[in-house]
Tab-separated table of N, CA and C in Angstrom:
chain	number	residue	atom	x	y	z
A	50	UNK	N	99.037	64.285	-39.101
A	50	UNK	CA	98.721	64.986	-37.870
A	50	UNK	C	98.933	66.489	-38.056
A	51	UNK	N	98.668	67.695	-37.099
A	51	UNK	CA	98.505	68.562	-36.840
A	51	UNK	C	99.671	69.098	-37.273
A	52	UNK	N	100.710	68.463	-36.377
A	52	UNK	CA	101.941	68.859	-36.203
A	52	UNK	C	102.869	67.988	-37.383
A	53	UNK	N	102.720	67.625	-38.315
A	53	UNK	CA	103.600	67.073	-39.306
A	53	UNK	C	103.255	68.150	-40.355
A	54	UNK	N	101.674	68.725	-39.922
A	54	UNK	CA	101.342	70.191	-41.719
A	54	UNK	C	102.085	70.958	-40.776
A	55	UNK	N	101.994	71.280	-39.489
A	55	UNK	CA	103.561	71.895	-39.345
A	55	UNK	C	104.901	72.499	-39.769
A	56	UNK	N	105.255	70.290	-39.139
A	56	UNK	CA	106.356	70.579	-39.965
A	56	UNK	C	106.879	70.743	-41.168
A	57	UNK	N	105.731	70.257	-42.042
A	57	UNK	CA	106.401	70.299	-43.415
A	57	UNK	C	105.732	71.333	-44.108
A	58	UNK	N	105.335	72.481	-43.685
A	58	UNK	CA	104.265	73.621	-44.114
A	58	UNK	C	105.193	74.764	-44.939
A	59	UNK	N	106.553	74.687	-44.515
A	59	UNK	CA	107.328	75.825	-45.258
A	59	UNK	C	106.811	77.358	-44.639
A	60	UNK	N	105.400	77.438	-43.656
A	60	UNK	CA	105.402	78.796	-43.500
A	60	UNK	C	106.204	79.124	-42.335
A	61	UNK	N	106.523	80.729	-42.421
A	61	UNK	CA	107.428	81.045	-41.237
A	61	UNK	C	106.638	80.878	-40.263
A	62	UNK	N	107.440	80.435	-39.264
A	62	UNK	CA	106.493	80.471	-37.311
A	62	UNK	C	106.065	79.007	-37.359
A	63	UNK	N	106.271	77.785	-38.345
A	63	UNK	CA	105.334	76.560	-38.046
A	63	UNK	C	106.092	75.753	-36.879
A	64	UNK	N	107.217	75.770	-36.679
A	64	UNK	CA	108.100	75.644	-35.970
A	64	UNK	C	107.950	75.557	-34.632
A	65	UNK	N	107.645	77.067	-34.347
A	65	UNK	CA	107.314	77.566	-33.102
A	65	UNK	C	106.237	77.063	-32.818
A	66	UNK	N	105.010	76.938	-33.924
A	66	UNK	CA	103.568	76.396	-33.717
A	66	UNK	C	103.357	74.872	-33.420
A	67	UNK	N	104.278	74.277	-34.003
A	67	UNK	CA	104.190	72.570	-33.510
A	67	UNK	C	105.188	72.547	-32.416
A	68	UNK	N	105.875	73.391	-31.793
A	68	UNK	CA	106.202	73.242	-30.567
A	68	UNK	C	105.167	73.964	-29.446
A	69	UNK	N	104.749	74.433	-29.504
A	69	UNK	CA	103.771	75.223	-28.762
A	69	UNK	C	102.783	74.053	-28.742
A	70	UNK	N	102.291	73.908	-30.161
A	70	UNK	CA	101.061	72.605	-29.170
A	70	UNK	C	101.974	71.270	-28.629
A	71	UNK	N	102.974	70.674	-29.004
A	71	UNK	CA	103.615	69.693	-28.256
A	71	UNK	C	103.798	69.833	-26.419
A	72	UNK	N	103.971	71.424	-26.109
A	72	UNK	CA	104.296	71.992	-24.525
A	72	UNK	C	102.887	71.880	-24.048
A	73	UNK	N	101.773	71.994	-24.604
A	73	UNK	CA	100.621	72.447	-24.522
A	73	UNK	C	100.283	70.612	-24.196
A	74	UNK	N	100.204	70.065	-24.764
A	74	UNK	CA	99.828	68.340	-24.748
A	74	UNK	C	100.715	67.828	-23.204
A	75	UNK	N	102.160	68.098	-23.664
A	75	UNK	CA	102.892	68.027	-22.371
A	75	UNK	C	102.312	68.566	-20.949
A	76	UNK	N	101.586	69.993	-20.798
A	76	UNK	CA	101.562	70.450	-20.084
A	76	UNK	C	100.206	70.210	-19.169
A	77	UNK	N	98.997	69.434	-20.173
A	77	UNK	CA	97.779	69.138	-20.330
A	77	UNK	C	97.655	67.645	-19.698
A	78	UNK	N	99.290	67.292	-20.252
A	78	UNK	CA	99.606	65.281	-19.366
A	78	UNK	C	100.330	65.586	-17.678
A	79	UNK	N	100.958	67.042	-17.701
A	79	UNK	CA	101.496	67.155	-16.407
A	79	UNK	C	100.036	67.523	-15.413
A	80	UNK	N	99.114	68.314	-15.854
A	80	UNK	CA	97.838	68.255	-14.996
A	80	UNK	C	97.337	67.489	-14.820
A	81	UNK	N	96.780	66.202	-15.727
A	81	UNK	CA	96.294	64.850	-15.547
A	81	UNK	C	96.943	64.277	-14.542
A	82	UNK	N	98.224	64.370	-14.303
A	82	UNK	CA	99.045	63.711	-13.647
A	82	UNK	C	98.513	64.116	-11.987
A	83	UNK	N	98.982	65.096	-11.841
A	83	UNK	CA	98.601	65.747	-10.915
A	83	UNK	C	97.400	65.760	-10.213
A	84	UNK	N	96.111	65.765	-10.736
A	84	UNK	CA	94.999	65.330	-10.570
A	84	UNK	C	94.719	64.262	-10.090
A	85	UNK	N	94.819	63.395	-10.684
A	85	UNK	CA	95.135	61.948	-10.144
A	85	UNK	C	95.677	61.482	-8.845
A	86	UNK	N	96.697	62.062	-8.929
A	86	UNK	CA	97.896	62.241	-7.446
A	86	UNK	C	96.813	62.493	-6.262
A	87	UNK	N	96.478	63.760	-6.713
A	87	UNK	CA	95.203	64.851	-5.677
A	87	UNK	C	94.083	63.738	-5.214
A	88	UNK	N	93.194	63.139	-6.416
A	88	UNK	CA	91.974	62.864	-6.092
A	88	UNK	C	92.147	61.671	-7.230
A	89	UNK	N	92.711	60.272	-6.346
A	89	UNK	CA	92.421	59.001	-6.928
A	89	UNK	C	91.343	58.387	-8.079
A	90	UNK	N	90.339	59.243	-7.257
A	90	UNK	CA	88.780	58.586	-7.759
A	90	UNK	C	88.737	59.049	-9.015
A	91	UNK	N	89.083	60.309	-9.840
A	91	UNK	CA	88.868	60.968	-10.399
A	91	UNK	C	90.053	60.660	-12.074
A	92	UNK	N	90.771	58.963	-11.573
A	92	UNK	CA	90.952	58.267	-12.903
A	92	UNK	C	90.164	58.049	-13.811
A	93	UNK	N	90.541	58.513	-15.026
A	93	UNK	CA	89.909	58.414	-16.361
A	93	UNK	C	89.012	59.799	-17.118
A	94	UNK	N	89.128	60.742	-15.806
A	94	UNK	CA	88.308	62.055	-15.667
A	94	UNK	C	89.143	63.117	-16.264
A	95	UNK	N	87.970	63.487	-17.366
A	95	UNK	CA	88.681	64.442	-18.232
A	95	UNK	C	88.092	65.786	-18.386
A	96	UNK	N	88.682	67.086	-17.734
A	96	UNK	CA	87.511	68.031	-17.468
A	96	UNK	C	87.264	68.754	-19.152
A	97	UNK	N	86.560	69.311	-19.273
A	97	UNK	CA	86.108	69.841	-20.360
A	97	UNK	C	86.694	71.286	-20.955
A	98	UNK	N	87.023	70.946	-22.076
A	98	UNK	CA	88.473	72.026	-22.899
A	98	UNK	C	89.619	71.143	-22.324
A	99	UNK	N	90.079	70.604	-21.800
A	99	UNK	CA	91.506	69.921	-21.581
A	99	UNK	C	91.611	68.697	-22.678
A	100	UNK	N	92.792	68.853	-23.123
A	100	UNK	CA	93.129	67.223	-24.393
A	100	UNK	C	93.198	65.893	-23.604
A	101	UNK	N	92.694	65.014	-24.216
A	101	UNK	CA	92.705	64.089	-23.818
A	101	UNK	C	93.745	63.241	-23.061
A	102	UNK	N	94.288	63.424	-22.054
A	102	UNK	CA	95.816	63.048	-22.243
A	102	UNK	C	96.064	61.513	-22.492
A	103	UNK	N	95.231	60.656	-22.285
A	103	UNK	CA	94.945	59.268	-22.677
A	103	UNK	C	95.554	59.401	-24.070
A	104	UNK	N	95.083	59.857	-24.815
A	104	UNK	CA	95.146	59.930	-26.767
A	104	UNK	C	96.653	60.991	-26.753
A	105	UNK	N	96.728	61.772	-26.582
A	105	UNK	CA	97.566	63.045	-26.726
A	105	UNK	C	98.747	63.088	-25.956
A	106	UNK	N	99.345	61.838	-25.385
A	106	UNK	CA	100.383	61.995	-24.895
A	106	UNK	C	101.590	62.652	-25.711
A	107	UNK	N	102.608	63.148	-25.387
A	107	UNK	CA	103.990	63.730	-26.340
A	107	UNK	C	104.421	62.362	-26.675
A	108	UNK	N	104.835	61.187	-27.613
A	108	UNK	CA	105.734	60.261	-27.658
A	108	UNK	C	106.695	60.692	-28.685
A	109	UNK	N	107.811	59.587	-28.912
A	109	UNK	CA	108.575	59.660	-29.899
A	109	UNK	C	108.468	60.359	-31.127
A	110	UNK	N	107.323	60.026	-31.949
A	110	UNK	CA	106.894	60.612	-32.945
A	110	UNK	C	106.741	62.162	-32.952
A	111	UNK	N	106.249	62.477	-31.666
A	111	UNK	CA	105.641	63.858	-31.612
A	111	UNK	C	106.965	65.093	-31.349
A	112	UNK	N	107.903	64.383	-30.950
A	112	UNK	CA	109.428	65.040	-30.547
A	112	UNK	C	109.919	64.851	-31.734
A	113	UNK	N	110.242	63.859	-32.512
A	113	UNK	CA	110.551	64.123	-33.673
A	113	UNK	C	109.622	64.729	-34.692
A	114	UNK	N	108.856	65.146	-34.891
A	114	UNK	CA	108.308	65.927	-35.723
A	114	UNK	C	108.595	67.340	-35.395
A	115	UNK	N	108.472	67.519	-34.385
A	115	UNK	CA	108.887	68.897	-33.595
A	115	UNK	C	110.251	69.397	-33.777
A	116	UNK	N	110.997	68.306	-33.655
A	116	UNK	CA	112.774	68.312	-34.060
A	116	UNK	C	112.519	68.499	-35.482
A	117	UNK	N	111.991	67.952	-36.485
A	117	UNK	CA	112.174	67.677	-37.767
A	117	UNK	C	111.757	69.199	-38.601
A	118	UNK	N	110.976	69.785	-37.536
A	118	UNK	CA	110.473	70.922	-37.840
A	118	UNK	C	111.211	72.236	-37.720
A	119	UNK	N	111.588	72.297	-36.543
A	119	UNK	CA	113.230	72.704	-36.675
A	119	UNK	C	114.239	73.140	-37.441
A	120	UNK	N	114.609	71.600	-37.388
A	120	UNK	CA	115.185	71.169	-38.457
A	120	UNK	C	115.280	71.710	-40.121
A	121	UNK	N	113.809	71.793	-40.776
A	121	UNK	CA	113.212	72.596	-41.623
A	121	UNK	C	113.864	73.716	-41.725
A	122	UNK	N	113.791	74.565	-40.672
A	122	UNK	CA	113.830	75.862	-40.510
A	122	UNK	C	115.140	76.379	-40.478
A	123	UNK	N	116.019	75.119	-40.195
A	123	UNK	CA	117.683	75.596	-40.127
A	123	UNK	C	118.022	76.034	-38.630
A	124	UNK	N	116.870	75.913	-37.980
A	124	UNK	CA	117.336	76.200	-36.338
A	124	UNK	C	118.107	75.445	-35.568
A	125	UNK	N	119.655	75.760	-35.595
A	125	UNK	CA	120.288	74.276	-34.660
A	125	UNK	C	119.920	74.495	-33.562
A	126	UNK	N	120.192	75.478	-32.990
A	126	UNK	CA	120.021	75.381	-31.895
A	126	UNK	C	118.485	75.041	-30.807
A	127	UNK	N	117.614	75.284	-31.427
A	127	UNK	CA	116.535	74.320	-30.699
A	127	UNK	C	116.560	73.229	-31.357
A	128	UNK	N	117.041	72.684	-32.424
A	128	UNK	CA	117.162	71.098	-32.950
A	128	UNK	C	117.949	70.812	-31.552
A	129	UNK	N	119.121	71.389	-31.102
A	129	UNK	CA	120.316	70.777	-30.268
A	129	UNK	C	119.424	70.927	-28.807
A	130	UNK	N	118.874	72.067	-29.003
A	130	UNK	CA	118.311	71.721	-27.358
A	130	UNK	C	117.153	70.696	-27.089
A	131	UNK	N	115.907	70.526	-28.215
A	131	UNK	CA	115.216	69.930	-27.899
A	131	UNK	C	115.626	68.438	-27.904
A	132	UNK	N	116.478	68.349	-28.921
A	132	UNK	CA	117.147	66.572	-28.252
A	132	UNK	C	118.027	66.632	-27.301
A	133	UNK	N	118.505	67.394	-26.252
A	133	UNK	CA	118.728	67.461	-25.167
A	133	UNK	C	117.988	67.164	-24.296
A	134	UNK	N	116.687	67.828	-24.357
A	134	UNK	CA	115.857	67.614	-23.475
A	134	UNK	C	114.770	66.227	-23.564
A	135	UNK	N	114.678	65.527	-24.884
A	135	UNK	CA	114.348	64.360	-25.187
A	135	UNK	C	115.393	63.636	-24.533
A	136	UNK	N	116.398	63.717	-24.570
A	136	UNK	CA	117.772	62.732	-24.178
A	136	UNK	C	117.143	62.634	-22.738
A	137	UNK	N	116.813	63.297	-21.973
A	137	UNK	CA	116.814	63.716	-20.252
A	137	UNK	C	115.277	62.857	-20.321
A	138	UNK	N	114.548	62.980	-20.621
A	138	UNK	CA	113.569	62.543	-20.803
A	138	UNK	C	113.336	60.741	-20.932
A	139	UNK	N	114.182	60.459	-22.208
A	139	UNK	CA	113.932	59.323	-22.535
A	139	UNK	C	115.151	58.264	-21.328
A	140	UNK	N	115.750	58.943	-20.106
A	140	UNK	CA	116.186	58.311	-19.393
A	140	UNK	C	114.901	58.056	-18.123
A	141	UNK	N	114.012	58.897	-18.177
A	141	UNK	CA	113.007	57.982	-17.836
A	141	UNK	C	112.038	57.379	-18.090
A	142	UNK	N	111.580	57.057	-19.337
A	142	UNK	CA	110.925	56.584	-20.488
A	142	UNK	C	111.606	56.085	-21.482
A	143	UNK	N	111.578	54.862	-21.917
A	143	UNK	CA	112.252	54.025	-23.182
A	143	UNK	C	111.712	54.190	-24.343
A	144	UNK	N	110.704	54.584	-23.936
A	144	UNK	CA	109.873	55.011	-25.256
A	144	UNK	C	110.040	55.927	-26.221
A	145	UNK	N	111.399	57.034	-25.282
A	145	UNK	CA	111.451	58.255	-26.187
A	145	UNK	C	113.053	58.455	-26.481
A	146	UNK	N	113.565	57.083	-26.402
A	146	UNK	CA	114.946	57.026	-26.671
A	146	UNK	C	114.977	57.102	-28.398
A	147	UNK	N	115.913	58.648	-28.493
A	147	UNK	CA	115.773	58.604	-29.639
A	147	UNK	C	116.453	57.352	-30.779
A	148	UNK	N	115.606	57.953	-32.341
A	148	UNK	CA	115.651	56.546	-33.203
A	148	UNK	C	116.356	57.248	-34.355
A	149	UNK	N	116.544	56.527	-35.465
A	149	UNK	CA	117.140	57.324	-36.589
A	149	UNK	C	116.166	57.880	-37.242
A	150	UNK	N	114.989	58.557	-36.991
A	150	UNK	CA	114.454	59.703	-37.301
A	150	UNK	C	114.859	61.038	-36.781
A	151	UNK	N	115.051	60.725	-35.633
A	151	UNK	CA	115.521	62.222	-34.978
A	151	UNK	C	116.825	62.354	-35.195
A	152	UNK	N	117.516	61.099	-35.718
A	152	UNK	CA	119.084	61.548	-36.554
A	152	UNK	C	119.021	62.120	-37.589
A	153	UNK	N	118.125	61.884	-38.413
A	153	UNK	CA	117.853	61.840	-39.762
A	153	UNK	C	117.522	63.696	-39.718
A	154	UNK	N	116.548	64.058	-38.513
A	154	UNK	CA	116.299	65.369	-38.517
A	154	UNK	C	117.657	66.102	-38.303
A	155	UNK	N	118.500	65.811	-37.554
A	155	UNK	CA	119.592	66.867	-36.862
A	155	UNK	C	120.673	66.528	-37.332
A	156	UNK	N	120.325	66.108	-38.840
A	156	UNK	CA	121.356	65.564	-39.632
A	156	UNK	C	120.865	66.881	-41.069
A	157	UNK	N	119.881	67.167	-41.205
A	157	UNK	CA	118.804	68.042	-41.787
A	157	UNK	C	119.402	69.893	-41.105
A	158	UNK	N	119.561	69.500	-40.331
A	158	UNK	CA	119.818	70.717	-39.175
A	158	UNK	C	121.110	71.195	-39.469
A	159	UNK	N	121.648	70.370	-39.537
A	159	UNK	CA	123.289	70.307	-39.236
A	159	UNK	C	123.432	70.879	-41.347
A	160	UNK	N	122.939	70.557	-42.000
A	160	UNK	CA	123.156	70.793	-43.500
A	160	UNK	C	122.534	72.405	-43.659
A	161	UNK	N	121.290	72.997	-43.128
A	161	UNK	CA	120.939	73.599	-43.343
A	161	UNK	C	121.418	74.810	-42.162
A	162	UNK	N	121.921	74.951	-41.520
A	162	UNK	CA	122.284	75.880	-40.232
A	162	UNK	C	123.387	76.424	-40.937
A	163	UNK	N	123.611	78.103	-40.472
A	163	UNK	CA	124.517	78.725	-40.807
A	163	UNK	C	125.614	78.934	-39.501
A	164	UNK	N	125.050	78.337	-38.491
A	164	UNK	CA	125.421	78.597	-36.863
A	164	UNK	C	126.445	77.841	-36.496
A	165	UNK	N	126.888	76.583	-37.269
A	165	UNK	CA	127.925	76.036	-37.495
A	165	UNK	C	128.814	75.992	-38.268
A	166	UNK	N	130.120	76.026	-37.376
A	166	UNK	CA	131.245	75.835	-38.146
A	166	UNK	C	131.702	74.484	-39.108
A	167	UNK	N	132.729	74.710	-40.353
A	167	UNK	CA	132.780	73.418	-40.490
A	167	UNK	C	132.986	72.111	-40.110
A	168	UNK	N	133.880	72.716	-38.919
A	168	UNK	CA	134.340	71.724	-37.872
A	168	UNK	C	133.984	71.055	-36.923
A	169	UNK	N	132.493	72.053	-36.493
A	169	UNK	CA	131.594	71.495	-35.969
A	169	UNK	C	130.478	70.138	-36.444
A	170	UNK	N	130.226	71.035	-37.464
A	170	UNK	CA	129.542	69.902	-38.373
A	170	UNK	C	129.801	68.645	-38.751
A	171	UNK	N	131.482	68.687	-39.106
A	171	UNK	CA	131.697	67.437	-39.473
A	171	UNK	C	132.171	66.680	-37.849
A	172	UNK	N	132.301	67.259	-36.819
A	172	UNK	CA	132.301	66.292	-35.779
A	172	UNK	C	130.963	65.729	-35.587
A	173	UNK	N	130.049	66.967	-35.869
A	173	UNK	CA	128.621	65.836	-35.477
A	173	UNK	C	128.290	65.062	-36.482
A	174	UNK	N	128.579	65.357	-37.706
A	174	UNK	CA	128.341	64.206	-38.562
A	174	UNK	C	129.039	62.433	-38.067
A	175	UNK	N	130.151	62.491	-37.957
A	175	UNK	CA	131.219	61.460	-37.133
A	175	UNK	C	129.872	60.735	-35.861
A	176	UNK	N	129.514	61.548	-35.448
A	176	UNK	CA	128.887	61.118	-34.124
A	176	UNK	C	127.422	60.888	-34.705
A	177	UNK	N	126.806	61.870	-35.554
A	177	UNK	CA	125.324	61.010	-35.870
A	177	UNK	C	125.834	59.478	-36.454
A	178	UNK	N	127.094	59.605	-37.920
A	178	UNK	CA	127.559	58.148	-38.147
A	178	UNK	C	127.390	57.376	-37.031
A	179	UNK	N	127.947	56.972	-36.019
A	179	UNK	CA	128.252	56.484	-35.099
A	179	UNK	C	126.652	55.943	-34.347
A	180	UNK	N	125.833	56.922	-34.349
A	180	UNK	CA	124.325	56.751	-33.610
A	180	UNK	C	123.505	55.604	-34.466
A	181	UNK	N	123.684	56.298	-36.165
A	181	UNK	CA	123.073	55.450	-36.865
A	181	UNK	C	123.600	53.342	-36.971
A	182	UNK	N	124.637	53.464	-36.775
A	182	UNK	CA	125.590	52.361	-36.484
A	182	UNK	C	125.206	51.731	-35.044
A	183	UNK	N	125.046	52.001	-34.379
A	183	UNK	CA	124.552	51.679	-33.139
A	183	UNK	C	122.674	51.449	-33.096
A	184	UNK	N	122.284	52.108	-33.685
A	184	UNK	CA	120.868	51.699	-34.411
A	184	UNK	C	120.757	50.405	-35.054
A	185	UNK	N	122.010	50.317	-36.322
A	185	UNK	CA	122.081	49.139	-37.007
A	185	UNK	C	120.746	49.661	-38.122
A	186	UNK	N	121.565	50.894	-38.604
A	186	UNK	CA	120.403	51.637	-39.803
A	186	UNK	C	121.139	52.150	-40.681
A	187	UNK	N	121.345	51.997	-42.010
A	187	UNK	CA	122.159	52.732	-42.519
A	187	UNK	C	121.753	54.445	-42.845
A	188	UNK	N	122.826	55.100	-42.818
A	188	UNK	CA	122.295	56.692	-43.150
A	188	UNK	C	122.016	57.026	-43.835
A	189	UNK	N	121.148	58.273	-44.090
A	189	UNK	CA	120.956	58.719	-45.499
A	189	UNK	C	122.012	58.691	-46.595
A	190	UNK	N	121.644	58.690	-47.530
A	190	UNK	CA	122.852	58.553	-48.877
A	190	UNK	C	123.475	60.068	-49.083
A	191	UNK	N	122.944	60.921	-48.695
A	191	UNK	CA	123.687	62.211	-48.394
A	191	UNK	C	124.592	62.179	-47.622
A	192	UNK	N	124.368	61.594	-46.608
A	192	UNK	CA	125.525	61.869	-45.316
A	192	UNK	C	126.225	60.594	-45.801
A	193	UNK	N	126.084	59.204	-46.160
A	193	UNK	CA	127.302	58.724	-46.656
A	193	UNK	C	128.321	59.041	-47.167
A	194	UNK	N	127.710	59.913	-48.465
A	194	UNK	CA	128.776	60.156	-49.183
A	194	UNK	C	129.314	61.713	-48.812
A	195	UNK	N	128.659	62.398	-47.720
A	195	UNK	CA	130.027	62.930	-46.986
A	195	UNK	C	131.093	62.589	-46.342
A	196	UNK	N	130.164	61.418	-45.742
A	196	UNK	CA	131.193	60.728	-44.680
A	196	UNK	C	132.287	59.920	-45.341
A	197	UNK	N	131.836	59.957	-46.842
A	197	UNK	CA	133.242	59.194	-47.716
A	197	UNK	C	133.794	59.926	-48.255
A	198	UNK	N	133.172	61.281	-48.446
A	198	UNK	CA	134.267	62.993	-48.618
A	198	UNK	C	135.220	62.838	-47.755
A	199	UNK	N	134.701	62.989	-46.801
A	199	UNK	CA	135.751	63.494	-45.139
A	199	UNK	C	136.279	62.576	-45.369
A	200	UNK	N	136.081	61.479	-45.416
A	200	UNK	CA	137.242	60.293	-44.927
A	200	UNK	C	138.178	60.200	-46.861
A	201	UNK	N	138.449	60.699	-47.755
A	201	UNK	CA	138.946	60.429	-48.643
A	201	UNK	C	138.527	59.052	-49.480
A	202	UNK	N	137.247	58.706	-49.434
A	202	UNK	CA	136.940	57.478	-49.789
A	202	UNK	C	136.078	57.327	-50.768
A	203	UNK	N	136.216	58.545	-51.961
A	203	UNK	CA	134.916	58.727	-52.772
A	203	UNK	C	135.954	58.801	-54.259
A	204	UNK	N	134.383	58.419	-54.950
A	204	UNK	CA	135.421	58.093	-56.556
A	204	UNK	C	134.288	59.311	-56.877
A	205	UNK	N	134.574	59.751	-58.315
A	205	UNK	CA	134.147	60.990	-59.252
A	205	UNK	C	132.711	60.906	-58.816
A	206	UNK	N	132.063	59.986	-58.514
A	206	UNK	CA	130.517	60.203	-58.461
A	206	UNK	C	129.721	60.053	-56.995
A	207	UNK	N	130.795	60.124	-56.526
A	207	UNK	CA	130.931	60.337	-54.417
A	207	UNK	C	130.267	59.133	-54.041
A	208	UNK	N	130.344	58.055	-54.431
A	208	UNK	CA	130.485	56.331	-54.164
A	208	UNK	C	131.600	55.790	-53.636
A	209	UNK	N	131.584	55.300	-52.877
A	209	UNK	CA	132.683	54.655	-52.158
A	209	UNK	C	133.373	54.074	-53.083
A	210	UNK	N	134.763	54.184	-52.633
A	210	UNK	CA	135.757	53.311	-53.823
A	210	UNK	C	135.718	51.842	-53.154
């Protein structure tokens, strides 16, 4: 998709650019909405230049790519806000309760950010552990074998003893 050469594009601003069309899709499903509301009859009616919002809804995928993109970039802090605002979201939609992809991203975030402290980090590490566990997914093999740093549980080749 659009937004995955995005995220994984390495150029500066892609970030901003797969969030911009994600608000843009969002904002394109809040008029559909609205429309509808207005003038019943006018289900399935798609005016011309507007995205499809049928096809183009924001789902799961499209928030995590957006996060993941982020992420990329070392930005915690819109990694932290935009799964904030997914969190708020997916309490009214199940659909967008995040999964261990969007851990996997702000786990990405959390390695690459200079905006955190160590102490910070390793509490959210503790707590992504904890998300992925509650998933019933195991974590990346990076963050294991931090999580067996921190906890004193690593032999010479950072494998669990």
């Amino acid at each position: 998709s659009v937004l995955a050469c995005w995220a994984h594009s390495g150029i500066p601003g892609a970030a901003e650019r797969a969030e911009q069309l994600m608000r843009a899709m969002m904002q394109d499903q809040e008029q559909q909405q609205q429309r509808k509301r207005q003038d019943p009859s006018q289900q399935g009616c798609h005016s011309r230049g507007s995205l499809n919002s049928s096809r183009l809804q924001p789902n799961l995928i499209t928030w995590n790519t957006v996060i993941n993109a982020w992420a990329n970039e070392g930005n915690w802090e819109r990694v932290e806000s935009l799964y904030q605002e997914l969190q708020r979201k997916s309490q009214r939609d199940s659909r967008l309760i995040p999964d261990a992809y969007t851990y996997r991203a702000i786990w990405k975030a959390v390695q690459k950010t200079d905006a955190l402290t160590t102490d910070s980090k390793q509490q959210i590490l503790f707590l992504l552990s904890d998300k992925f566990t509650e998933l019933g997914v195991e974590p990346p093999k990076d963050m294991k074998m931090e999580l067996n740093r921190l906890r004193g549980n690593t032999s010479n080749d950072g494998m669990t003893k």
